[in-house]
Coordinates of C-alpha atoms and ligand atoms in Angstrom, one line a residue:
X1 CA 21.4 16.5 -4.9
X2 CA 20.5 14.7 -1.7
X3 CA 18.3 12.0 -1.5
X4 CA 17.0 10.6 1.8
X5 CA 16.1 6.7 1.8
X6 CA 14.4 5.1 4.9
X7 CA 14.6 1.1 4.9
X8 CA 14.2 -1.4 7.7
X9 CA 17.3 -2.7 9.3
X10 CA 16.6 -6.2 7.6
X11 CA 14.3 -8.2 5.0
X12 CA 13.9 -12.2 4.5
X13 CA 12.8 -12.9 1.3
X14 CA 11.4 -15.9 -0.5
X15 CA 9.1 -18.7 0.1
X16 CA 9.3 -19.8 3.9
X17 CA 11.7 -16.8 4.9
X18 CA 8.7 -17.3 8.4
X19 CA 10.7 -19.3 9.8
X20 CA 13.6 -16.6 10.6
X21 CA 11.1 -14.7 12.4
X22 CA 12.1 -16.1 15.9
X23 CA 16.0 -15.0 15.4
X24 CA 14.8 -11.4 13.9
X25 CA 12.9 -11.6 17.4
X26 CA 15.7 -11.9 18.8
X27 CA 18.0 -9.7 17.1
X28 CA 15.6 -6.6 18.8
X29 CA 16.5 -8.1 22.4
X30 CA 12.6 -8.6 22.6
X31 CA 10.8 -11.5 24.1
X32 CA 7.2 -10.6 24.2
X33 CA 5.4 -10.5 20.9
X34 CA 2.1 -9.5 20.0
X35 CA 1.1 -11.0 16.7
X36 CA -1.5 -8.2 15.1
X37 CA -3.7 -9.7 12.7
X38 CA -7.1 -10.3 10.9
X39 CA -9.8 -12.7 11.7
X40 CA -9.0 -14.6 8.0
X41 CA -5.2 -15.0 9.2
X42 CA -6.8 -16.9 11.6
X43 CA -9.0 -18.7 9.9
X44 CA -5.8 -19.9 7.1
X45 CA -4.0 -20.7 10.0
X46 CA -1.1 -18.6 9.4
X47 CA -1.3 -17.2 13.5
X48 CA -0.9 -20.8 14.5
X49 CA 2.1 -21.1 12.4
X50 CA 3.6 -17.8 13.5
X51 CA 2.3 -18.4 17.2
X52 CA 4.3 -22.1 17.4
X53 CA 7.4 -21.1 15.8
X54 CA 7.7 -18.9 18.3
X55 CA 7.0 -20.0 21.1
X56 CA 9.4 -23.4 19.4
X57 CA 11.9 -20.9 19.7
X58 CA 10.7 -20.3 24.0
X59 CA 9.5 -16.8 23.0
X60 CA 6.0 -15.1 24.4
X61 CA 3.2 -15.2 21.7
X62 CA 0.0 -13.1 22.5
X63 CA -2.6 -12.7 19.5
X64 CA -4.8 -9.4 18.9
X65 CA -6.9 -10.6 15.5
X66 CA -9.3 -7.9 15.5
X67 CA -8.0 -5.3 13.1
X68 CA -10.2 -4.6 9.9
X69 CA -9.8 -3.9 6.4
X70 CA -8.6 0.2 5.7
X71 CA -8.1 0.7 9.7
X72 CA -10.1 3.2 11.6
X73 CA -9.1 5.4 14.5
X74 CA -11.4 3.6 17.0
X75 CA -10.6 0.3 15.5
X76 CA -6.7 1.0 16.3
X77 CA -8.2 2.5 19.6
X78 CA -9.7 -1.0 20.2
X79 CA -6.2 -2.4 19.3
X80 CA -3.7 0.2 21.6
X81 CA -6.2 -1.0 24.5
X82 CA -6.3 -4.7 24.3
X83 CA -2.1 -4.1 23.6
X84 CA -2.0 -2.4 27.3
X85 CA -3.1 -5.4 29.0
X86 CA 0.5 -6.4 28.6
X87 CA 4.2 -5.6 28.7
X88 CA 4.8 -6.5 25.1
X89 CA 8.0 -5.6 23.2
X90 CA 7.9 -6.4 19.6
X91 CA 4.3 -6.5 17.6
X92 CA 4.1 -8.5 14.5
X93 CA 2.0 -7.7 11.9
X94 CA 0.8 -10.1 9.9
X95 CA -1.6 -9.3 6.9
X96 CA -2.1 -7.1 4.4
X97 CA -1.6 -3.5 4.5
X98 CA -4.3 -3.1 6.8
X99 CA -2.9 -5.4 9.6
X100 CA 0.3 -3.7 8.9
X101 CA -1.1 0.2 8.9
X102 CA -2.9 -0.7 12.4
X103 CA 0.3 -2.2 14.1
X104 CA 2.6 0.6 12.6
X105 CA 0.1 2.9 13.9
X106 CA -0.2 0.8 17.6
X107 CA 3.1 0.8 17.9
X108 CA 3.6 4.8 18.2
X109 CA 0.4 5.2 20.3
X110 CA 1.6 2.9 23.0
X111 CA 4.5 4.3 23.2
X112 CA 3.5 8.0 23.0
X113 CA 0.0 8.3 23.7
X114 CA -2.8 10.4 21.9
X115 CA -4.9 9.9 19.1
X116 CA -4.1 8.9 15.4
X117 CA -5.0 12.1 14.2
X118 CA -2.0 14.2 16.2
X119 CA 0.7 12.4 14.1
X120 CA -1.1 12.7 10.2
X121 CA 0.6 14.9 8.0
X122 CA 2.2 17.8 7.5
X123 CA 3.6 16.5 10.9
X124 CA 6.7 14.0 10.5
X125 CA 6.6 11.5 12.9
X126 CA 10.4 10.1 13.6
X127 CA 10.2 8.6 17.1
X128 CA 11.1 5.6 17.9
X129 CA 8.0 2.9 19.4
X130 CA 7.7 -0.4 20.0
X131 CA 9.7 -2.5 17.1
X132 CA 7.5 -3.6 14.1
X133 CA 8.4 -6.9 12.2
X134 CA 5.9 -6.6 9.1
X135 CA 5.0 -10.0 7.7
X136 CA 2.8 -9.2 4.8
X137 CA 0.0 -11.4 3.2
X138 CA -0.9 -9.6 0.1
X139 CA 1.6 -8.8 -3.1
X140 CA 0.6 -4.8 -3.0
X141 CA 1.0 -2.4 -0.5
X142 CA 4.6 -2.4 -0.1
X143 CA 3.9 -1.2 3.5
X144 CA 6.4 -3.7 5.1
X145 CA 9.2 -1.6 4.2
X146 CA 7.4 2.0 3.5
X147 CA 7.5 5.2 6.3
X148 CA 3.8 5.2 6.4
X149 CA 0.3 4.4 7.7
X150 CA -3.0 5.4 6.6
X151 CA -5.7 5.7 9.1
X152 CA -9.0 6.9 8.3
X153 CA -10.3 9.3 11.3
X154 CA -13.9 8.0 11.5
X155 CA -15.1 11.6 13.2
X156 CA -14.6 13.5 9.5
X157 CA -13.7 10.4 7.4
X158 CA -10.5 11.7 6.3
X159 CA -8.1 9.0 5.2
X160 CA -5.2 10.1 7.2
X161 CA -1.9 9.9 5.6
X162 CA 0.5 9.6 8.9
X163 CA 4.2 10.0 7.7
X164 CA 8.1 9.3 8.7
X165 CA 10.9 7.2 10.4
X166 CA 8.5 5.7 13.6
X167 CA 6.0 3.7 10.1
X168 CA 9.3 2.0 9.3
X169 CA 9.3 -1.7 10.2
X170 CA 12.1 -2.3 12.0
X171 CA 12.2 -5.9 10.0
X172 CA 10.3 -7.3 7.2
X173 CA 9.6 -10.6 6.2
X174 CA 8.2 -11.3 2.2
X175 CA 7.0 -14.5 2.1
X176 CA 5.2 -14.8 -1.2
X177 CA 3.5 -18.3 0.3
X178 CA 1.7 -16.8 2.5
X179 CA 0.4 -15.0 -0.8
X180 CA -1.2 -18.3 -2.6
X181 CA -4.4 -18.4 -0.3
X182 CA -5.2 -14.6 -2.0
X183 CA -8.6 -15.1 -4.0
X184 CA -9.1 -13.4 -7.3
X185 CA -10.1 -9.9 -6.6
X186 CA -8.0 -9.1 -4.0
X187 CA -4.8 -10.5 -5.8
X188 CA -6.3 -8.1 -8.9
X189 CA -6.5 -5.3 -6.7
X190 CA -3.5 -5.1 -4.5
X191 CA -1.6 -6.0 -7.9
X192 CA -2.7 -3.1 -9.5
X193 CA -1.3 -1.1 -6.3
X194 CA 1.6 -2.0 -6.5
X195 CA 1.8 -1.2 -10.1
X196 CA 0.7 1.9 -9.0
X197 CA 3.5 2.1 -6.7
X198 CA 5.9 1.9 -9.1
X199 CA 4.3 4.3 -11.6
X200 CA 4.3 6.7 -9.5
X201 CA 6.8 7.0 -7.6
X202 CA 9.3 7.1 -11.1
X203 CA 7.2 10.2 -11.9
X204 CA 7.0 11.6 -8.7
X205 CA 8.5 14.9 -8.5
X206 CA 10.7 13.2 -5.7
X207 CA 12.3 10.9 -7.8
X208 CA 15.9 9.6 -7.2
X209 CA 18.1 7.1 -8.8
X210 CA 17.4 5.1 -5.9
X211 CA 13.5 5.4 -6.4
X212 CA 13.9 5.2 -9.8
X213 CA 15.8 1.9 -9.8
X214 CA 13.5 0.1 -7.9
X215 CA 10.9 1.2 -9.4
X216 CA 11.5 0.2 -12.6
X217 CA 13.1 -2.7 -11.5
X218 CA 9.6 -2.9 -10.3
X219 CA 6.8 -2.9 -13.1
X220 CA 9.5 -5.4 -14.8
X221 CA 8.3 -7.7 -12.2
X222 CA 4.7 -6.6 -11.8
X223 CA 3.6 -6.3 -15.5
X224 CA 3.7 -9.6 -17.3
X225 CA 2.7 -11.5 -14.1
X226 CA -0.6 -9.7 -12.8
X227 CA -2.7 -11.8 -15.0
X228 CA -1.0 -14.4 -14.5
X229 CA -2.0 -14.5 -10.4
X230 CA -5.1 -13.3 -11.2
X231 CA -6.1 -16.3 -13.9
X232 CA -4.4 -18.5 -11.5
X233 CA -3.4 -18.2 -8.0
X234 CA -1.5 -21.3 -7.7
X235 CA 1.5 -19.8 -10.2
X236 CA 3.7 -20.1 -8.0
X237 CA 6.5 -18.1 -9.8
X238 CA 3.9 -15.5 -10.9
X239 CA 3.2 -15.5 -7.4
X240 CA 6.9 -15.1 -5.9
X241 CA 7.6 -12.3 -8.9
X242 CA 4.1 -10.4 -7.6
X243 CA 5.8 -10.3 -4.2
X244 CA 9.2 -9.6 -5.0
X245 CA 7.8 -6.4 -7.5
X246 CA 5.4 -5.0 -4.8
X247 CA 8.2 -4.8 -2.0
X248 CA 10.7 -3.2 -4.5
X249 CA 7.3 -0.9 -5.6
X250 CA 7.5 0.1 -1.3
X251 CA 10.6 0.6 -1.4
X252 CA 10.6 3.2 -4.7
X253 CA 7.4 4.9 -3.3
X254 CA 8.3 5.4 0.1
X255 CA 11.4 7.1 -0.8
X256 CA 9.8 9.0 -3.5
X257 CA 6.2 9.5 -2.6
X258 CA 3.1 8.9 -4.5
X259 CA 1.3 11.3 -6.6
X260 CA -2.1 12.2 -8.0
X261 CA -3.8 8.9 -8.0
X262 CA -3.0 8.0 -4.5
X263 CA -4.0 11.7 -3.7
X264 CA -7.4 11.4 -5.4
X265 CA -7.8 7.7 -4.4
X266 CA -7.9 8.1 -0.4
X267 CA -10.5 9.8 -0.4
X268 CA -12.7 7.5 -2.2
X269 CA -12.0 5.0 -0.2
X270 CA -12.9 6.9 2.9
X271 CA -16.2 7.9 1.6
X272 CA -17.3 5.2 -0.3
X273 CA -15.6 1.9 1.7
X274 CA -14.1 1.2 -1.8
X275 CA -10.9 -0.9 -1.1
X276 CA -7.7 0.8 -1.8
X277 CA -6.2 -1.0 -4.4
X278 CA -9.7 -1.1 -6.1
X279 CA -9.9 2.8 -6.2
X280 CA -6.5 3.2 -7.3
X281 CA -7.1 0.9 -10.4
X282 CA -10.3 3.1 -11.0
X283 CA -8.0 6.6 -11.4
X284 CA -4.8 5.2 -12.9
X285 CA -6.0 4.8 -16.6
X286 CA -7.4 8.5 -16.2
X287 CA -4.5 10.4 -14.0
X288 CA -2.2 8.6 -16.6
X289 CA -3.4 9.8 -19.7
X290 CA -3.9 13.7 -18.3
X291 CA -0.1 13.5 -16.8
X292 CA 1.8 12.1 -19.7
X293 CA 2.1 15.4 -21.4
X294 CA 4.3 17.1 -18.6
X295 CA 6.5 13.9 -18.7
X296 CA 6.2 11.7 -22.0
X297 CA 9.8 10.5 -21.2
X298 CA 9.5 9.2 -17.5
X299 CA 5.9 7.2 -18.8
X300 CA 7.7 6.0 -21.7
X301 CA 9.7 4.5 -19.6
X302 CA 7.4 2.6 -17.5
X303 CA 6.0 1.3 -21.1
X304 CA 9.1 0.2 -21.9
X305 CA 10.0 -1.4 -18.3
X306 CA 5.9 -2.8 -18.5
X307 CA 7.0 -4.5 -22.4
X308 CA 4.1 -2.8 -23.3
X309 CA 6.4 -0.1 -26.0
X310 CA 10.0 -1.1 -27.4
X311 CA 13.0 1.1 -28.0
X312 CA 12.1 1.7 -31.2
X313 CA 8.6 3.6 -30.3
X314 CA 8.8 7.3 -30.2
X315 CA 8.5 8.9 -26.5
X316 CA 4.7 10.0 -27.5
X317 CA 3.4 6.2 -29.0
X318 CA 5.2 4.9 -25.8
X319 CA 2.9 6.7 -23.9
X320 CA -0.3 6.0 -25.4
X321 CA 1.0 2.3 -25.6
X322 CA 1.0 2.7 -22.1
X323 CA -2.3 4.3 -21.5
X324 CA -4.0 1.3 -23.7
X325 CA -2.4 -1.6 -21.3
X326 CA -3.5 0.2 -18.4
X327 CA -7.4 0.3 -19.7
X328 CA -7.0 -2.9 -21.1
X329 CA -5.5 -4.3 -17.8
X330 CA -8.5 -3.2 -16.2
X331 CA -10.9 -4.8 -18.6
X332 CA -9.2 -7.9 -17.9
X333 CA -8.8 -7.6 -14.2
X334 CA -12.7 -6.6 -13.9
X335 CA -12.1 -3.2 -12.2
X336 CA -15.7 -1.7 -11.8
X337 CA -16.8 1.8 -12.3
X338 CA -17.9 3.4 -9.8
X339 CA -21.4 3.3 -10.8
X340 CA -20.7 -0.9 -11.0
X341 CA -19.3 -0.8 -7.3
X342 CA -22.6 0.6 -6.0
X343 CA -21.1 4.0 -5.7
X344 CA -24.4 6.6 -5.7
X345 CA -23.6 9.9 -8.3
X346 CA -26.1 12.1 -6.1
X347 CA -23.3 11.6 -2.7
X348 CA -20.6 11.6 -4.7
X349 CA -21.7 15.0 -6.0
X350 CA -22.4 15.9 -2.2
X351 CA -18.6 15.1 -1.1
X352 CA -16.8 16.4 -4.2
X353 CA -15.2 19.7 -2.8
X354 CA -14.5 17.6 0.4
X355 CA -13.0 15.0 -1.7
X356 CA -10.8 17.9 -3.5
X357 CA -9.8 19.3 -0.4
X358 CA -8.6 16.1 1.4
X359 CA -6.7 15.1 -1.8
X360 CA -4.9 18.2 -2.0
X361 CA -4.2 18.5 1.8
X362 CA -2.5 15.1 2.0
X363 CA 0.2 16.3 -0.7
X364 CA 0.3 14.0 -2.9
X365 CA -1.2 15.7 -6.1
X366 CA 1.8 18.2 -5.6
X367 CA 4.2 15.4 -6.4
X368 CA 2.6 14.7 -9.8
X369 CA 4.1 15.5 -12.9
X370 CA 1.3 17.6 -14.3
X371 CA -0.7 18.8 -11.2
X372 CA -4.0 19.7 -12.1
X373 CA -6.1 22.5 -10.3
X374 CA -8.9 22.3 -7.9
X375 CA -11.7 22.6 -11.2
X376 CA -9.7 20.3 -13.4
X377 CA -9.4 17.5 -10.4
X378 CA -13.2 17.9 -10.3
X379 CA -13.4 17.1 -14.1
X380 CA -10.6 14.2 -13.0
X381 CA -13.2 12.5 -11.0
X382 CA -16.3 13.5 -13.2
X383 CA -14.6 11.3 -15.9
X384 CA -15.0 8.1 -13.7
X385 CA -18.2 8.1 -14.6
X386 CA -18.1 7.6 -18.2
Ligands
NAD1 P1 -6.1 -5.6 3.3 O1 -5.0 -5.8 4.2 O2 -7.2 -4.7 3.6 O3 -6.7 -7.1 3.0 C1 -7.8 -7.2 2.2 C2 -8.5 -8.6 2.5 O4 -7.7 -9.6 2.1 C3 -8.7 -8.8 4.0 O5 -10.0 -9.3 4.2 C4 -7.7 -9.8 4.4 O6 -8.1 -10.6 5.4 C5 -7.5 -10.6 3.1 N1 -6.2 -11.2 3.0 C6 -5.0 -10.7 3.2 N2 -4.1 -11.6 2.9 C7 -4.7 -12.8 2.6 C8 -4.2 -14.1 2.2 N3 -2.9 -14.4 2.2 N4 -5.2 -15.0 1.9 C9 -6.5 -14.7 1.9 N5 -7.0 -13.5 2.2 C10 -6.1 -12.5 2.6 O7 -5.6 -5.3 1.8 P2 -4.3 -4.5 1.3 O8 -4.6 -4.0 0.0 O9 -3.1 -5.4 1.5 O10 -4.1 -3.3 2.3 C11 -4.9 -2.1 2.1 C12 -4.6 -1.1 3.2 O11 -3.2 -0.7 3.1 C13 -5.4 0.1 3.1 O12 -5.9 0.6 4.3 C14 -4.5 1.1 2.4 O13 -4.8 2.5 2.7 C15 -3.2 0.7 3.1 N6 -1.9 1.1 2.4 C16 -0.9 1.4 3.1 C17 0.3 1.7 2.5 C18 1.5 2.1 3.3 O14 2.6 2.4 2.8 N7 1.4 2.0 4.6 C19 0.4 1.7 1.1 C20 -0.7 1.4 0.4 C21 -1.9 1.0 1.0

């Protein structure tokens, strides 16, 4: 068997790994940067940080802070036209996965032109753009080191999944201080992604050793410390161990794939503005329970790598163990229901075979264990209801 990994040339880790981001500048041969960010990056005053060490080390600094939570087309229009006012050679993203989607995404359109939805999937996207240093702000996404972007097209409010090489940072820098200003819900929810991460992509159908290693590797990390951030965002080795598990959770998915809760979870989030992380943490408990069946062994082992089963538990306890902690995690964590997030059942209802079809068009259900057909996804998201 082949398997195909994608990384970025390099990755700093640990607390105030920033400060190599001049030399990483210079390893690319680049001396104008545009920092992409978010208004709150601002406001923490992580871009004045990032903007003086660089220009400490005499390199150009320019600042776009506009981009916005789940990125749009026109918002990453808004961003490719401010980025033409200048000869820029190296963006950095700094920010969650949203400030990291919308520079990943930047960096192809100014190099190539046209409009977001030209490079979403099935197409594989493997140009080269302008080099991407990814310097996240959240422990979840993993998207500093994964091949993709997700763009919703505002026209037909399709989350677009855009995939291949040009998503790649060229560099990444996992910094999990920049992590301790997270508040409560969105360390909660971009936790629970990156759990997600990990589950998945050690059941994808696309599983390798490689996946698989970091992966579990993974939810060792992720699992005992979640509620630890969450209780207390000033943990600091919960904190670095959140980080450290939701890059190695990139890494496994993005060489792997997701599966059926990222498939079902997009388009949630496109329809209902219900963060990502936050509609993943919805589905997992549910798409866990119907996939175990069609692979009790691979989910015991994420109990077992979670601590939430021993080696003593059969495959099949394992597996319920597993379920449990993952309903339990989301009592504790305060995951709504839909109905709780403000979500209305009569548009729901309305968008339910568009949902289906968007799901199943981005490809991700395919890669699930047990993949479940159009009528029994529709019972999938029925059950969020109850
Ligand atoms: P986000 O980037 O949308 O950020 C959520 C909020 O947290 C924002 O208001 C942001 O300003 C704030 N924030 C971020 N860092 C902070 C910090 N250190 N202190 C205080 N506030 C902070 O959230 P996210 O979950 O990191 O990213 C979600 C996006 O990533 C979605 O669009 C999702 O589709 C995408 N995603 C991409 C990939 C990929 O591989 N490319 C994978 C998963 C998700």
């Amino acid at each position: 068997m082949i398997a195909s990994v994608t990384l970025p040339r390099t990755i700093e880790m640990g607390g105030g790994a920033i400060k190599q981001l001049p030399q990483m500048v210079k390893n690319l041969a680049a001396s104008r940067v545009l920092i992409v960010t978010d208004p709150t990056m601002v406001q923490l005053g992580y871009v004045d940080t990032l903007q003086s060490i660089l220009h400490n080390a005499d390199i150009h600094a320019d600042v776009y802070s506009d981009t916005i939570p789940e990125p749009t087309s026109s918002s990453i229009d808004a961003l490719v036209e401010a980025a033409r006012q200048d000869d820029f050679d190296c963006l950095v993203a700094l920010g969650g996965g949203s400030a990291i989607d919308s520079a990943k995404a930047a960096s192809i359109l100014l190099a190539f032109g046209g409009k977001m939805r030209d490079y979403k999937v099935p197409r594989m996207v493997n140009e080269s753009g302008i080099p991407l240093i990814a310097v996240p702000t959240t422990a979840g996404t993993g998207s500093e080191v994964t091949r993709f972007t997700v763009i919703t097209d505002d026209e037909t409010d399709e989350k677009m999944l855009c995939v291949g090489l040009s998503f790649a940072p060229v560099a990444a820098i996992v910094d999990y201080e920049l992590t301790l200003s997270v508040p409560a819900r969105i360390t909660a929810d971009t936790g629970i992604d990156a759990l997600t991460h990990a589950i998945e992509a050690y059941v994808s159908k696309k599983a390798t050793p490689f996946s698989d290693y970091h992966a579990l590797e993974a939810m060792r990390l992720l699992a005992p410390n979640l509620r630890r951030v969450f209780h207390d965002g000033r943990d600091v080795a919960a904190r670095e161990a959140m980080m450290q598990g939701a890059t190695l959770a990139g890494l496994a998915f993005s060489n792997a794939s997701v599966a059926l809760v990222h498939g079902m979870s997009r388009p949630i989030g496109a329809f209902f503005h219900v963060p990502h992380g936050l509609s993943n943490a919805m589905l997992l408990p549910t798409i866990t329970a119907f996939s175990v069946e069609a692979a009790e062994h691979r989910y015991a082992d994420c109990a077992r790598a979670m601590a939430v089963a021993s080696d003593d538990d059969s495959d099949s306890l394992a597996c319920q163990q597993l379920v449990d902690e993952l309903v339990k995690l989301n009592q504790e964590l305060g995951v709504p229901t839909l109905a709780e997030f403000g979500v209305s059942a009569s548009h729901f209802d309305q968008v339910l075979d568009t949902m289906i079809d968007q799901a199943i068009a981005s490809g991700s259900p395919a890669n699930n264990p047990r993949v479940p057909s159009p009528q029994q996804m529709a019972a999938l998201y029925q059950q969020l209801w109850t």
